[in-house]
Amino acid sequence: MIAASGPPANVTALQMVRNQAHSQFQDEDDEHPDDSSASEDEDEEAEENNGAEKKGDVHDTFVAKEAARMANCAGYCVLLSLIAVGVSLAVIAYFFVSGQEDDDFKQEYDVVKVEVFDGIERNTAATYQQLQTLAHLFPSRSDANIENSPLVTVVDYESFAMSTRSVTQAACLVYSPWMLTDAERDIFGMYSQEHLGSWLTQSYAMHPELAGQTPPTDIRPYVWHYIEDKLVEKDPGPGPYAAAYQVSPPPTQADLINFNMASAGIYLQAANNSMSTDIAILSEPAEMAALFGSSFMPAEGQEEVPHSLAVVPVPASLSPGTVNGDAPASETVSGHLSAAIPWTSLLTNILQEHQTGITVVVDSCNGAEVHTYRINGKDADYIGAGDLHDGDYDPMGYSNYFYGFVDRTALEGLFYCKHEIIVYPSNEYEDHFVSVAANTYAVTIAAVAFFAIILFLGYDMIVRRQQSLVLGEAERSQVSTHSTHSNNLLNFMSKGEHKTVEAARPIAELFPEATVMFADIAGFTAWSSIREPQHVFMLLESIFQSFDGIAKSFGVFKVETVGDCYVACCGVPEPNEDHATVMAQFARECLRKFHLVVQDLELKLGPDTSDLAMRFGLNSGPVTAGVLRGERARFQLFGDTVNTAARMESTGARNRIHISEQTADLLKAHGRETWIKAREDAVQAKGKGTLKTFWLEEEAAPPRLWQENDDQHLGNASAPGPLAVNEDDGIDLGDHSTGSGYGEGMEEFHRLTAGTRLPPMEQAPGGPVLDRRTQRLVDWNTELLMQLLKQVVARRFAVSGRRTQPDALWEMAQNVGEGHMPVEEVVEIIQLPDFDERAIRQVDPDTVILSPEVAAQCRSYVGRLASMYRDNPFHNFEHASHVTMSVSKLLSRIVAPEINKDLLGEGAIQEMILHDHTYGITSDPLTQFSVVLSALIHDVDHRGVPNFLLVKEDESLAKKYISKSVAEQNSVDLAWKTLMLNEYGELRSCIFSDLTELRRFRALLINSVIATDIFDKEQGTMRKNRWAKAFSDEYKTTDRKDQHRRATIVIEHLIQASDVAHTMQHWHVYTKWNERLFQEMFESYLTGRSEKDPSAGWYQGELGFFDNYIIPLAKKLKNCGVFGVASDEYLNYAVENRREWADKGEEIVARMINKYGPNEGQFEDEMQQKLEI
């Protein structure tokens, strides 16, 4: 066998060199046949060389044969190696895949066993929250004092209890008043007889299966208990007494009502523990019938699922204004809510659907009760009593202790039952990881090895045959070379001599015919100053990538982009005789595409994005082009043609294509006269003098996204009111089933807002309609709030396992703050959630899908807010959206401290440090949602005058809010009562799902909105003191209370900065909003609402505002240390705007007076004199 390495290199190369040398120098000998200079010595030397050449040929042949033999041996070795490698790889693959499957099984099980414990804790927390919410229903319905607080009946108890049982899967919910004396016991016996029918009849009506049945009437009129042999007698005492009163589901027999549950030891222990810890504790598993009577006996032949008793204290009253809501304000307990919780409910919705076969053994009270369960995906099944797990998996058992609703430290000194949870895998679970992959891989590798051997053998046969032909040819080729120059050639080749290559010349060329285009985004600098960097690049990439695609289709060469300027040319580097026409068509198409891109991006990038425009400049002529080499080599254009094209762009107009006379002449020469129109005014271009230029007319007008007067200030074109459908101009923001234009729930709206003065409402055909510009703002704000809501839902589920539930807190939310002014609810410290490692594992919020009802309600709510804004030049919905954008930007810029990342560690440690550094703001999406919503509502129904004038104009508002932060309090009340409308139930359930979230949401809303009243001296002084206290050395600790204090004051300053964000943004943004504020205040003066002329001190007032409020506020953003470079950006803009206002402010004020004054130009001469002086 011969090796598959081809012909021996030493044979073929040597033969080729000799043939070339022989041919070359033989020709030279033929040219000089009679050379007389050859001597006899040279002939002898030639003969010697020929002899040596022949000896070399013989040697070369021997070497070639030896090489072939060695290659043949190597071929055998390769063949044997292929066989050995194939077998080895197949065996290794089999054991590797098998081992990998085993590792996957163990690794996933390690994750799953922890997930089981985390899931139990999540489900337990969710169960407790539901029970606590239901327990708080009783004091919210009670109008009794603490002495007779047990005498409470919730008539519609079953409607709330059914929802709680649905979520917690509790088999039974019982409310038992807590009584300590015999007198209370006797009074309650009579009370229960009188009020039993009211709730029991309504409870039966809630259950279709009980239709036609009569509630039991043989209720014992006294509190009773069991004695021996299950005989019943009136409980003689002494107390305590816990009479089973309101029961869900309603009992069909009379053997539970008024039963003294405290006579059962398991209940009494649970009740005492709950009153000691203020929360519920799970008891040991017990039979339902032993506690709740024969109504809850399992069906015949059906094994009863173990239940544990959870007893939640019912407070005698709720304390208004409490933020955290974790515990009743009073230690007095009026009763208990008892729930029979099946253990299967605590084991559901923990794992994924494919994760089945996990065995859980629950050992309660040190072996007193042992039960086994099986988790199959999201479901859990009861296997039976005792430890029934597979003993083969004993080494993989994972156990931990579970104490119910509290940690172990809260139970010190109490007698309680601890539960040991032991998790095991099973054969079913392990089978998920066993597959045919190991056999498949082994067989596949063996087949591939066999195929490779066959290919090798075939290839080797071909090579052997070819090699034998080469060797035969080498043996027959004994060519002698008579020229002495052949050795010189071989010597030269062996030495490898090379010539030095000269350095390459520059790559450049003159193109005599080309057209260059410059395109710049008008308004980009001001627009980008209020956006996040990611949004700026999203805009530029979207626009320029679309231009790139158009350039490719037109054959236009893109040169570069510099900032927001796009440079392209035609005729370079490939000549094109029709370069001017092609570039004109390209510019037209780019302008059309630009409008489409910014319109599509406005929903993501925010208001005013579609207000951006493009300026195009074109010029034709000779261009020098080439590659400018260096570290970052790139293609460049040079010459006067390029400079003139840049001047065309800079002297052009928004959404117009400005072309030079040279380009216009070329278009005329190609029959495109109709495309161009001479510019009426002459252009003075820097370095060029006066130029005659032209406009390139568009084939069709660019798409107008809205029709409005540029001088018209944003607000609601129509008056506030319910929103209706208009197919041509409007978008439906609510249900308007009646002909009057009022949707379902508007009567409720007017009922809720009774006593709150609403802006007047004008009725348009089909109902008031938002103009197109306001609709775009509504769309953007809705999208922003929906993204934050997704984060709220994702974190809530990760931490507590709770999903969005029906609007169970509506009634409680309506009553929050009842009887209090919003300003009275302002607190120094708002308690944000503590760091929770489970939140790190939350699902990606972008994958959260909220229901269409939530999206529709969110958009409807934002639309209603927009309609409630008045048509003020400054305090309007556009300004609220501007403030909202600033809040969103600052929240997105919150950064972690500059600490060595190698020291931070991974995952939870990094998140915990970020949580502490930002005082918990970044960890709570509900906080972020609340602050953003506060920005959106903070000027709802603003009347266009400051508070000190508003209290004079509207005495009812002044009286209602005692002349304190009147506009702000009015905005809070209107927005809150609108949110409480019946039609926003799904939206509310996404925002808050329990009492704690509800109170935190309202506290953040009120603190943030009231903070925007910067002229209230009392509130201002309090905020200054809170800032000094929060960031003093004394309170710079890691204590939770101090962190929450800092978070509260930072949030207030965040929205304050956003409310005046225009002063800390680009100069054009500042002057735009400054003029609108001036117009608003000047109009109030001209109409007699204000006695003081604002123009008199406007210039100096702005300087003082910068010095005493804006710049110090920007410095506070920087000093709190959580906003990163955003704080530097705001401070730099504030300082720069202050400097520029000092230079140009007086001239600007004169122009505004001239624009908005009653007689045009009346102040012009006076102001000119001042400026000259």
PDB file of N, CA and C in Angstrom, residues 916-917 919 1026-1047 1049-1050 1115-1116 1118-1122:
ATOM      1  N   ASP A 916     -28.893  49.073  47.645  1.00  0.00           N
ATOM      2  CA  ASP A 916     -28.524  49.940  48.756  1.00  0.00           C
ATOM      3  C   ASP A 916     -28.049  51.298  48.256  1.00  0.00           C
ATOM      4  N   HIS A 917     -27.279  51.302  47.157  1.00  0.00           N
ATOM      5  CA  HIS A 917     -26.734  52.562  46.647  1.00  0.00           C
ATOM      6  C   HIS A 917     -27.831  53.491  46.168  1.00  0.00           C
ATOM      7  N   TYR A 919     -30.918  53.394  47.291  1.00  0.00           N
ATOM      8  CA  TYR A 919     -31.903  53.487  48.376  1.00  0.00           C
ATOM      9  C   TYR A 919     -33.171  52.684  48.070  1.00  0.00           C
ATOM     10  N   ARG A1026     -35.628  67.851  55.596  1.00  0.00           N
ATOM     11  CA  ARG A1026     -35.543  66.410  55.353  1.00  0.00           C
ATOM     12  C   ARG A1026     -34.303  66.074  54.537  1.00  0.00           C
ATOM     13  N   TRP A1027     -33.959  66.943  53.574  1.00  0.00           N
ATOM     14  CA  TRP A1027     -32.744  66.695  52.780  1.00  0.00           C
ATOM     15  C   TRP A1027     -31.510  66.763  53.686  1.00  0.00           C
ATOM     16  N   ALA A1028     -31.457  67.820  54.505  1.00  0.00           N
ATOM     17  CA  ALA A1028     -30.300  67.963  55.397  1.00  0.00           C
ATOM     18  C   ALA A1028     -30.201  66.791  56.363  1.00  0.00           C
ATOM     19  N   LYS A1029     -31.350  66.325  56.826  1.00  0.00           N
ATOM     20  CA  LYS A1029     -31.360  65.205  57.761  1.00  0.00           C
ATOM     21  C   LYS A1029     -30.968  63.909  57.069  1.00  0.00           C
ATOM     22  N   ALA A1030     -31.491  63.704  55.847  1.00  0.00           N
ATOM     23  CA  ALA A1030     -31.247  62.446  55.143  1.00  0.00           C
ATOM     24  C   ALA A1030     -29.782  62.285  54.773  1.00  0.00           C
ATOM     25  N   PHE A1031     -29.108  63.381  54.440  1.00  0.00           N
ATOM     26  CA  PHE A1031     -27.733  63.271  53.947  1.00  0.00           C
ATOM     27  C   PHE A1031     -26.710  63.830  54.930  1.00  0.00           C
ATOM     28  N   SER A1032     -27.122  63.968  56.181  1.00  0.00           N
ATOM     29  CA  SER A1032     -26.152  64.343  57.202  1.00  0.00           C
ATOM     30  C   SER A1032     -25.360  63.110  57.613  1.00  0.00           C
ATOM     31  N   ASP A1033     -24.202  63.345  58.206  1.00  0.00           N
ATOM     32  CA  ASP A1033     -23.351  62.223  58.621  1.00  0.00           C
ATOM     33  C   ASP A1033     -24.040  61.354  59.656  1.00  0.00           C
ATOM     34  N   GLU A1034     -24.908  61.964  60.458  1.00  0.00           N
ATOM     35  CA  GLU A1034     -25.574  61.219  61.525  1.00  0.00           C
ATOM     36  C   GLU A1034     -26.496  60.143  60.959  1.00  0.00           C
ATOM     37  N   TYR A1035     -27.126  60.436  59.799  1.00  0.00           N
ATOM     38  CA  TYR A1035     -28.110  59.512  59.252  1.00  0.00           C
ATOM     39  C   TYR A1035     -27.599  58.767  58.023  1.00  0.00           C
ATOM     40  N   LYS A1036     -26.320  58.905  57.701  1.00  0.00           N
ATOM     41  CA  LYS A1036     -25.758  58.157  56.572  1.00  0.00           C
ATOM     42  C   LYS A1036     -25.396  56.756  57.033  1.00  0.00           C
ATOM     43  N   THR A1037     -26.391  55.984  57.329  1.00  0.00           N
ATOM     44  CA  THR A1037     -26.193  54.609  57.791  1.00  0.00           C
ATOM     45  C   THR A1037     -26.903  53.668  56.837  1.00  0.00           C
ATOM     46  N   THR A1038     -26.705  52.381  57.073  1.00  0.00           N
ATOM     47  CA  THR A1038     -27.389  51.370  56.253  1.00  0.00           C
ATOM     48  C   THR A1038     -28.703  50.939  56.892  1.00  0.00           C
ATOM     49  N   ASP A1039     -29.114  51.641  57.948  1.00  0.00           N
ATOM     50  CA  ASP A1039     -30.384  51.322  58.589  1.00  0.00           C
ATOM     51  C   ASP A1039     -31.523  51.505  57.591  1.00  0.00           C
ATOM     52  N   ARG A1040     -32.486  50.594  57.647  1.00  0.00           N
ATOM     53  CA  ARG A1040     -33.590  50.632  56.685  1.00  0.00           C
ATOM     54  C   ARG A1040     -34.331  51.961  56.736  1.00  0.00           C
ATOM     55  N   LYS A1041     -34.582  52.456  57.911  1.00  0.00           N
ATOM     56  CA  LYS A1041     -35.339  53.701  58.044  1.00  0.00           C
ATOM     57  C   LYS A1041     -34.599  54.866  57.399  1.00  0.00           C
ATOM     58  N   ASP A1042     -33.277  54.940  57.611  1.00  0.00           N
ATOM     59  CA  ASP A1042     -32.495  56.016  57.002  1.00  0.00           C
ATOM     60  C   ASP A1042     -32.452  55.881  55.488  1.00  0.00           C
ATOM     61  N   GLN A1043     -32.363  54.654  54.992  1.00  0.00           N
ATOM     62  CA  GLN A1043     -32.382  54.453  53.542  1.00  0.00           C
ATOM     63  C   GLN A1043     -33.713  54.898  52.950  1.00  0.00           C
ATOM     64  N   HIS A1044     -34.805  54.558  53.613  1.00  0.00           N
ATOM     65  CA  HIS A1044     -36.120  54.951  53.103  1.00  0.00           C
ATOM     66  C   HIS A1044     -36.296  56.468  53.163  1.00  0.00           C
ATOM     67  N   ARG A1045     -35.693  57.111  54.182  1.00  0.00           N
ATOM     68  CA  ARG A1045     -35.765  58.570  54.249  1.00  0.00           C
ATOM     69  C   ARG A1045     -35.046  59.194  53.052  1.00  0.00           C
ATOM     70  N   ARG A1046     -33.871  58.660  52.727  1.00  0.00           N
ATOM     71  CA  ARG A1046     -33.132  59.199  51.580  1.00  0.00           C
ATOM     72  C   ARG A1046     -33.881  58.943  50.275  1.00  0.00           C
ATOM     73  N   ALA A1047     -34.467  57.746  50.144  1.00  0.00           N
ATOM     74  CA  ALA A1047     -35.223  57.443  48.932  1.00  0.00           C
ATOM     75  C   ALA A1047     -36.382  58.411  48.761  1.00  0.00           C
ATOM     76  N   ILE A1049     -36.794  61.553  49.884  1.00  0.00           N
ATOM     77  CA  ILE A1049     -36.412  62.914  49.525  1.00  0.00           C
ATOM     78  C   ILE A1049     -35.788  62.961  48.137  1.00  0.00           C
ATOM     79  N   VAL A1050     -35.083  61.907  47.730  1.00  0.00           N
ATOM     80  CA  VAL A1050     -34.519  61.868  46.377  1.00  0.00           C
ATOM     81  C   VAL A1050     -35.643  61.838  45.343  1.00  0.00           C
ATOM     82  N   LYS A1115     -27.393  70.709  41.606  1.00  0.00           N
ATOM     83  CA  LYS A1115     -26.278  70.256  42.449  1.00  0.00           C
ATOM     84  C   LYS A1115     -26.738  69.176  43.421  1.00  0.00           C
ATOM     85  N   LYS A1116     -27.972  69.277  43.904  1.00  0.00           N
ATOM     86  CA  LYS A1116     -28.484  68.236  44.790  1.00  0.00           C
ATOM     87  C   LYS A1116     -28.603  66.909  44.053  1.00  0.00           C
ATOM     88  N   LYS A1118     -26.711  65.932  41.787  1.00  0.00           N
ATOM     89  CA  LYS A1118     -25.343  65.415  41.692  1.00  0.00           C
ATOM     90  C   LYS A1118     -24.865  64.900  43.047  1.00  0.00           C
ATOM     91  N   ASN A1119     -25.208  65.618  44.115  1.00  0.00           N
ATOM     92  CA  ASN A1119     -24.694  65.249  45.433  1.00  0.00           C
ATOM     93  C   ASN A1119     -25.309  63.968  45.982  1.00  0.00           C
ATOM     94  N   CYS A1120     -26.559  63.662  45.560  1.00  0.00           N
ATOM     95  CA  CYS A1120     -27.158  62.434  46.092  1.00  0.00           C
ATOM     96  C   CYS A1120     -26.491  61.197  45.511  1.00  0.00           C
ATOM     97  N   GLY A1121     -25.785  61.344  44.377  1.00  0.00           N
ATOM     98  CA  GLY A1121     -24.882  60.309  43.902  1.00  0.00           C
ATOM     99  C   GLY A1121     -25.505  59.113  43.217  1.00  0.00           C
ATOM    100  N   VAL A1122     -26.771  59.208  42.785  1.00  0.00           N
ATOM    101  CA  VAL A1122     -27.389  58.026  42.182  1.00  0.00           C
ATOM    102  C   VAL A1122     -27.717  58.203  40.705  1.00  0.00           C
TER     103      VAL A1122
END
